[in-house]
Amino acid sequence: MKILFIGDIFASPGRRIVAEHLQQIISDEHIDLAIANAENSAGGFGVTPNVAQELFSFGLDVLTTGNHVWDKREVYDYLNREPRLLRPGNYAASLPGTGLYMGKARNGVQYAVMNLQGRVHLPPIECPFRKADELLASIPADVKVKFLDFHAEVTSEKIALGWYLDGRITGMVGTHTHIPTADARILPKGTAYQTDCGMTGPYDSVIGVEKDTVIQRFLTQLPMRFEAAKNMVELRAVIITLDETTGRATEIKPYAIIEE
């Protein structure tokens, strides 16, 4: 069984490259479950119901998010209506949405997708380690395939959670920093791991935003209106191969499409 995870889809350039290539990737790589982080998919900041529906129409099965999930107020009610759009599960339970979705993949295998957010240099929320324990305890024992998008700022927090969950989940891939890391590997107990998948969007930018604007912000410290960049669009993803009878990963490989 194979899982495709696409890193942070940034604005319309990110959505376009996914639209143009997703079905071919699914066919060529024999993908059974396609997941993507969509927290920057609406203009680079947040996600709307219409954008989420667009991404589902491309063939994505589950969408994860992060700290920008709350940027567009119109998505609040939608989070309760569309369980395939996740928000980090360690935000307060009283907020809209959930951090866990369970379904059946294209090959009929049951799976669980989880979404958590780090706490270092991000808003103070519940402990992602303890919340991971709680989510895992709620998943039926016969669901062996478990994937986690951990949306976090610092590498140490991501690596620590990867070790903490080794052997308990199929794969954990980090998001949020928009820069792909070169550490994809299978941990000793069978969990596929990569610190950050990277961004799917314009790389002629500062993590997706027009670079001149960001440079001026650093130089002057004045407020600036950030606009999504448009050029050097790349699709960054990972593909995890696993044994569906045990849920253990057997391979993780970075996957990229880089436009000229």
GROMACS .gro file of C-alpha atoms in nm:
model
  260
    1MET     CA    1   0.000   0.000   0.000
    2LYS     CA    2   0.120   0.352  -0.079
    3ILE     CA    3   0.043   0.688   0.081
    4LEU     CA    4   0.111   1.018  -0.096
    5PHE     CA    5   0.150   1.324   0.126
    6ILE     CA    6   0.181   1.666  -0.040
    7GLY     CA    7   0.341   1.948   0.159
    8ASP     CA    8   0.181   2.286   0.230
    9ILE     CA    9  -0.016   2.388  -0.081
   10PHE     CA   10   0.050   2.760  -0.117
   11ALA     CA   11  -0.209   2.983  -0.292
   12SER     CA   12  -0.323   2.942  -0.655
   13PRO     CA   13   0.020   2.837  -0.793
   14GLY     CA   14   0.026   2.545  -0.549
   15ARG     CA   15  -0.332   2.446  -0.631
   16ARG     CA   16  -0.261   2.463  -1.004
   17ILE     CA   17   0.041   2.231  -0.994
   18VAL     CA   18  -0.157   1.981  -0.785
   19ALA     CA   19  -0.448   1.999  -1.030
   20GLU     CA   20  -0.218   1.939  -1.325
   21HIS     CA   21  -0.022   1.646  -1.182
   22LEU     CA   22  -0.209   1.468  -0.902
   23GLN     CA   23  -0.397   1.212  -1.110
   24GLN     CA   24  -0.082   1.121  -1.302
   25ILE     CA   25   0.110   1.074  -0.975
   26ILE     CA   26  -0.168   0.854  -0.837
   27SER     CA   27  -0.162   0.642  -1.154
   28ASP     CA   28   0.215   0.620  -1.203
   29GLU     CA   29   0.299   0.558  -0.836
   30HIS     CA   30  -0.002   0.335  -0.758
   31ILE     CA   31  -0.119   0.559  -0.474
   32ASP     CA   32  -0.391   0.423  -0.245
   33LEU     CA   33  -0.432   0.728  -0.017
   34ALA     CA   34  -0.362   1.092  -0.112
   35ILE     CA   35  -0.327   1.354   0.163
   36ALA     CA   36  -0.219   1.719   0.149
   37ASN     CA   37  -0.168   2.008   0.388
   38ALA     CA   38  -0.402   2.290   0.280
   39GLU     CA   39  -0.356   2.558   0.547
   40ASN     CA   40  -0.201   2.807   0.298
   41SER     CA   41  -0.411   2.710  -0.003
   42ALA     CA   42  -0.636   3.021  -0.008
   43GLY     CA   43  -0.413   3.312  -0.109
   44GLY     CA   44  -0.131   3.181   0.109
   45PHE     CA   45  -0.321   3.230   0.435
   46GLY     CA   46  -0.588   2.980   0.543
   47VAL     CA   47  -0.836   2.770   0.352
   48THR     CA   48  -1.196   2.836   0.245
   49PRO     CA   49  -1.479   2.589   0.183
   50ASN     CA   50  -1.459   2.652  -0.192
   51VAL     CA   51  -1.084   2.595  -0.201
   52ALA     CA   52  -1.116   2.277   0.006
   53GLN     CA   53  -1.383   2.145  -0.230
   54GLU     CA   54  -1.158   2.227  -0.524
   55LEU     CA   55  -0.872   2.029  -0.371
   56PHE     CA   56  -1.099   1.732  -0.299
   57SER     CA   57  -1.216   1.743  -0.662
   58PHE     CA   58  -0.855   1.696  -0.778
   59GLY     CA   59  -0.852   1.356  -0.606
   60LEU     CA   60  -0.716   1.432  -0.259
   61ASP     CA   61  -0.872   1.213   0.009
   62VAL     CA   62  -0.787   1.406   0.327
   63LEU     CA   63  -0.667   1.763   0.394
   64THR     CA   64  -0.463   1.866   0.697
   65THR     CA   65  -0.389   2.218   0.820
   66GLY     CA   66  -0.201   2.409   1.092
   67ASN     CA   67  -0.196   2.744   1.268
   68HIS     CA   68  -0.338   2.929   0.963
   69VAL     CA   69  -0.654   2.718   0.964
   70TRP     CA   70  -0.834   2.998   1.152
   71ASP     CA   71  -0.743   3.276   0.905
   72LYS     CA   72  -1.066   3.251   0.703
   73ARG     CA   73  -1.374   3.267   0.922
   74GLU     CA   74  -1.596   3.111   0.657
   75VAL     CA   75  -1.420   2.777   0.713
   76TYR     CA   76  -1.528   2.749   1.077
   77ASP     CA   77  -1.871   2.594   1.013
   78TYR     CA   78  -1.731   2.394   0.723
   79LEU     CA   79  -1.485   2.219   0.956
   80ASN     CA   80  -1.781   2.065   1.138
   81ARG     CA   81  -1.955   1.967   0.812
   82GLU     CA   82  -1.653   1.820   0.631
   83PRO     CA   83  -1.464   1.567   0.845
   84ARG     CA   84  -1.200   1.512   0.575
   85LEU     CA   85  -1.067   1.865   0.643
   86LEU     CA   86  -0.869   1.841   0.965
   87ARG     CA   87  -0.737   2.103   1.203
   88PRO     CA   88  -0.466   2.030   1.462
   89GLY     CA   89  -0.626   1.807   1.722
   90ASN     CA   90  -0.449   1.971   2.015
   91TYR     CA   91  -0.645   2.294   1.981
   92ALA     CA   92  -0.928   2.316   2.236
   93ALA     CA   93  -1.204   2.058   2.189
   94SER     CA   94  -1.461   2.340   2.192
   95LEU     CA   95  -1.328   2.480   1.863
   96PRO     CA   96  -1.470   2.369   1.527
   97GLY     CA   97  -1.339   2.056   1.363
   98THR     CA   98  -1.125   1.763   1.470
   99GLY     CA   99  -0.772   1.632   1.436
  100LEU     CA  100  -0.858   1.276   1.333
  101TYR     CA  101  -1.025   1.123   1.028
  102MET     CA  102  -1.077   0.754   0.958
  103GLY     CA  103  -1.178   0.611   0.624
  104LYS     CA  104  -1.108   0.344   0.361
  105ALA     CA  105  -0.835   0.383   0.102
  106ARG     CA  106  -0.870   0.306  -0.269
  107ASN     CA  107  -0.761  -0.053  -0.201
  108GLY     CA  108  -1.025  -0.098   0.069
  109VAL     CA  109  -0.782  -0.079   0.362
  110GLN     CA  110  -0.892   0.120   0.667
  111TYR     CA  111  -0.674   0.413   0.767
  112ALA     CA  112  -0.653   0.696   1.017
  113VAL     CA  113  -0.508   1.042   0.945
  114MET     CA  114  -0.411   1.264   1.237
  115ASN     CA  115  -0.316   1.632   1.250
  116LEU     CA  116  -0.125   1.793   1.539
  117GLN     CA  117   0.057   2.124   1.594
  118GLY     CA  118   0.376   2.204   1.781
  119ARG     CA  119   0.400   2.447   2.071
  120VAL     CA  120   0.752   2.590   2.034
  121HIS     CA  121   0.730   2.942   1.877
  122LEU     CA  122   0.362   2.881   1.802
  123PRO     CA  123   0.039   2.959   1.995
  124PRO     CA  124   0.017   2.787   2.336
  125ILE     CA  125  -0.213   2.488   2.296
  126GLU     CA  126  -0.243   2.138   2.440
  127CYS     CA  127   0.057   1.905   2.447
  128PRO     CA  128   0.096   1.731   2.108
  129PHE     CA  129   0.264   1.429   2.269
  130ARG     CA  130  -0.023   1.362   2.508
  131LYS     CA  131  -0.280   1.444   2.240
  132ALA     CA  132  -0.114   1.189   2.010
  133ASP     CA  133  -0.159   0.928   2.283
  134GLU     CA  134  -0.524   1.027   2.317
  135LEU     CA  135  -0.593   1.010   1.943
  136LEU     CA  136  -0.419   0.675   1.906
  137ALA     CA  137  -0.622   0.533   2.195
  138SER     CA  138  -0.942   0.629   2.010
  139ILE     CA  139  -0.849   0.442   1.691
  140PRO     CA  140  -0.982   0.082   1.671
  141ALA     CA  141  -0.715  -0.186   1.699
  142ASP     CA  142  -0.792  -0.325   1.354
  143VAL     CA  143  -0.695   0.006   1.189
  144LYS     CA  144  -0.325  -0.050   1.125
  145VAL     CA  145  -0.249   0.235   0.885
  146LYS     CA  146  -0.199   0.558   1.081
  147PHE     CA  147  -0.049   0.877   0.937
  148LEU     CA  148   0.034   1.204   1.117
  149ASP     CA  149   0.097   1.553   0.980
  150PHE     CA  150   0.283   1.735   1.258
  151HIS     CA  151   0.270   2.108   1.188
  152ALA     CA  152   0.555   2.256   1.390
  153GLU     CA  153   0.822   2.526   1.381
  154VAL     CA  154   1.135   2.366   1.525
  155THR     CA  155   1.311   2.051   1.414
  156SER     CA  156   1.378   1.930   1.768
  157GLU     CA  157   1.007   1.912   1.853
  158LYS     CA  158   0.933   1.725   1.532
  159ILE     CA  159   1.217   1.477   1.576
  160ALA     CA  160   1.123   1.416   1.939
  161LEU     CA  161   0.762   1.335   1.849
  162GLY     CA  162   0.881   1.107   1.569
  163TRP     CA  163   1.087   0.904   1.817
  164TYR     CA  164   0.801   0.909   2.067
  165LEU     CA  165   0.562   0.758   1.812
  166ASP     CA  166   0.804   0.517   1.644
  167GLY     CA  167   0.635   0.181   1.600
  168ARG     CA  168   0.294   0.320   1.691
  169ILE     CA  169   0.212   0.491   1.360
  170THR     CA  170   0.289   0.420   0.996
  171GLY     CA  171   0.433   0.759   0.916
  172MET     CA  172   0.487   1.110   1.046
  173VAL     CA  173   0.575   1.397   0.814
  174GLY     CA  174   0.632   1.753   0.931
  175THR     CA  175   0.494   2.070   0.775
  176HIS     CA  176   0.496   2.447   0.841
  177THR     CA  177   0.853   2.559   0.760
  178HIS     CA  178   0.797   2.522   0.380
  179ILE     CA  179   1.153   2.396   0.327
  180PRO     CA  180   1.204   2.025   0.245
  181THR     CA  181   1.448   1.846   0.474
  182ALA     CA  182   1.690   1.575   0.360
  183ASP     CA  183   1.618   1.325   0.639
  184ALA     CA  184   1.348   1.091   0.507
  185ARG     CA  185   1.400   0.754   0.675
  186ILE     CA  186   1.235   0.456   0.840
  187LEU     CA  187   1.280   0.470   1.217
  188PRO     CA  188   1.388   0.146   1.391
  189LYS     CA  189   1.038   0.029   1.487
  190GLY     CA  190   0.884   0.088   1.144
  191THR     CA  191   0.761   0.447   1.133
  192ALA     CA  192   0.836   0.651   0.820
  193TYR     CA  193   0.965   0.996   0.910
  194GLN     CA  194   1.063   1.328   0.748
  195THR     CA  195   1.109   1.651   0.945
  196ASP     CA  196   0.949   1.872   0.678
  197CYS     CA  197   0.794   1.782   0.345
  198GLY     CA  198   0.845   2.127   0.196
  199MET     CA  199   0.600   2.359   0.024
  200THR     CA  200   0.396   2.301  -0.290
  201GLY     CA  201   0.398   2.646  -0.446
  202PRO     CA  202   0.627   2.926  -0.568
  203TYR     CA  203   0.992   2.892  -0.462
  204ASP     CA  204   1.099   3.227  -0.617
  205SER     CA  205   0.985   3.371  -0.285
  206VAL     CA  206   1.036   3.374   0.089
  207ILE     CA  207   0.840   3.063   0.191
  208GLY     CA  208   0.573   3.148  -0.066
  209VAL     CA  209   0.552   3.527  -0.024
  210GLU     CA  210   0.690   3.788  -0.268
  211LYS     CA  211   1.053   3.813  -0.159
  212ASP     CA  212   1.101   4.190  -0.196
  213THR     CA  213   0.817   4.257   0.045
  214VAL     CA  214   0.960   4.024   0.307
  215ILE     CA  215   1.309   4.169   0.268
  216GLN     CA  216   1.170   4.518   0.327
  217ARG     CA  217   0.987   4.393   0.635
  218PHE     CA  218   1.315   4.264   0.779
  219LEU     CA  219   1.500   4.583   0.688
  220THR     CA  220   1.244   4.830   0.821
  221GLN     CA  221   1.032   4.633   1.073
  222LEU     CA  222   0.730   4.814   0.924
  223PRO     CA  223   0.401   4.633   0.856
  224MET     CA  224   0.379   4.504   0.499
  225ARG     CA  225   0.098   4.351   0.299
  226PHE     CA  226   0.215   4.004   0.202
  227GLU     CA  227   0.123   3.875  -0.144
  228ALA     CA  228   0.172   3.523  -0.274
  229ALA     CA  229   0.457   3.484  -0.522
  230LYS     CA  230   0.400   3.317  -0.859
  231ASN     CA  231   0.724   3.184  -1.009
  232MET     CA  232   0.939   2.869  -0.985
  233VAL     CA  233   0.647   2.651  -0.880
  234GLU     CA  234   0.734   2.313  -0.729
  235LEU     CA  235   0.530   2.024  -0.594
  236ARG     CA  236   0.693   1.870  -0.288
  237ALA     CA  237   0.568   1.542  -0.145
  238VAL     CA  238   0.664   1.211   0.008
  239ILE     CA  239   0.548   0.862  -0.085
  240ILE     CA  240   0.531   0.602   0.191
  241THR     CA  241   0.513   0.231   0.110
  242LEU     CA  242   0.382   0.011   0.387
  243ASP     CA  243   0.264  -0.335   0.485
  244GLU     CA  244  -0.108  -0.288   0.536
  245THR     CA  245  -0.134  -0.600   0.757
  246THR     CA  246   0.098  -0.454   1.019
  247GLY     CA  247   0.092  -0.080   0.943
  248ARG     CA  248   0.473  -0.074   0.938
  249ALA     CA  249   0.639   0.138   0.670
  250THR     CA  250   0.889  -0.028   0.437
  251GLU     CA  251   0.999   0.277   0.235
  252ILE     CA  252   0.972   0.656   0.233
  253LYS     CA  253   1.090   0.861  -0.061
  254PRO     CA  254   1.075   1.234  -0.130
  255TYR     CA  255   0.887   1.318  -0.448
  256ALA     CA  256   0.909   1.645  -0.642
  257ILE     CA  257   0.786   1.807  -0.961
  258ILE     CA  258   0.987   2.118  -1.047
  259GLU     CA  259   0.862   2.344  -1.322
  260GLU     CA  260   1.115   2.517  -1.546
   0.00000   0.00000   0.00000
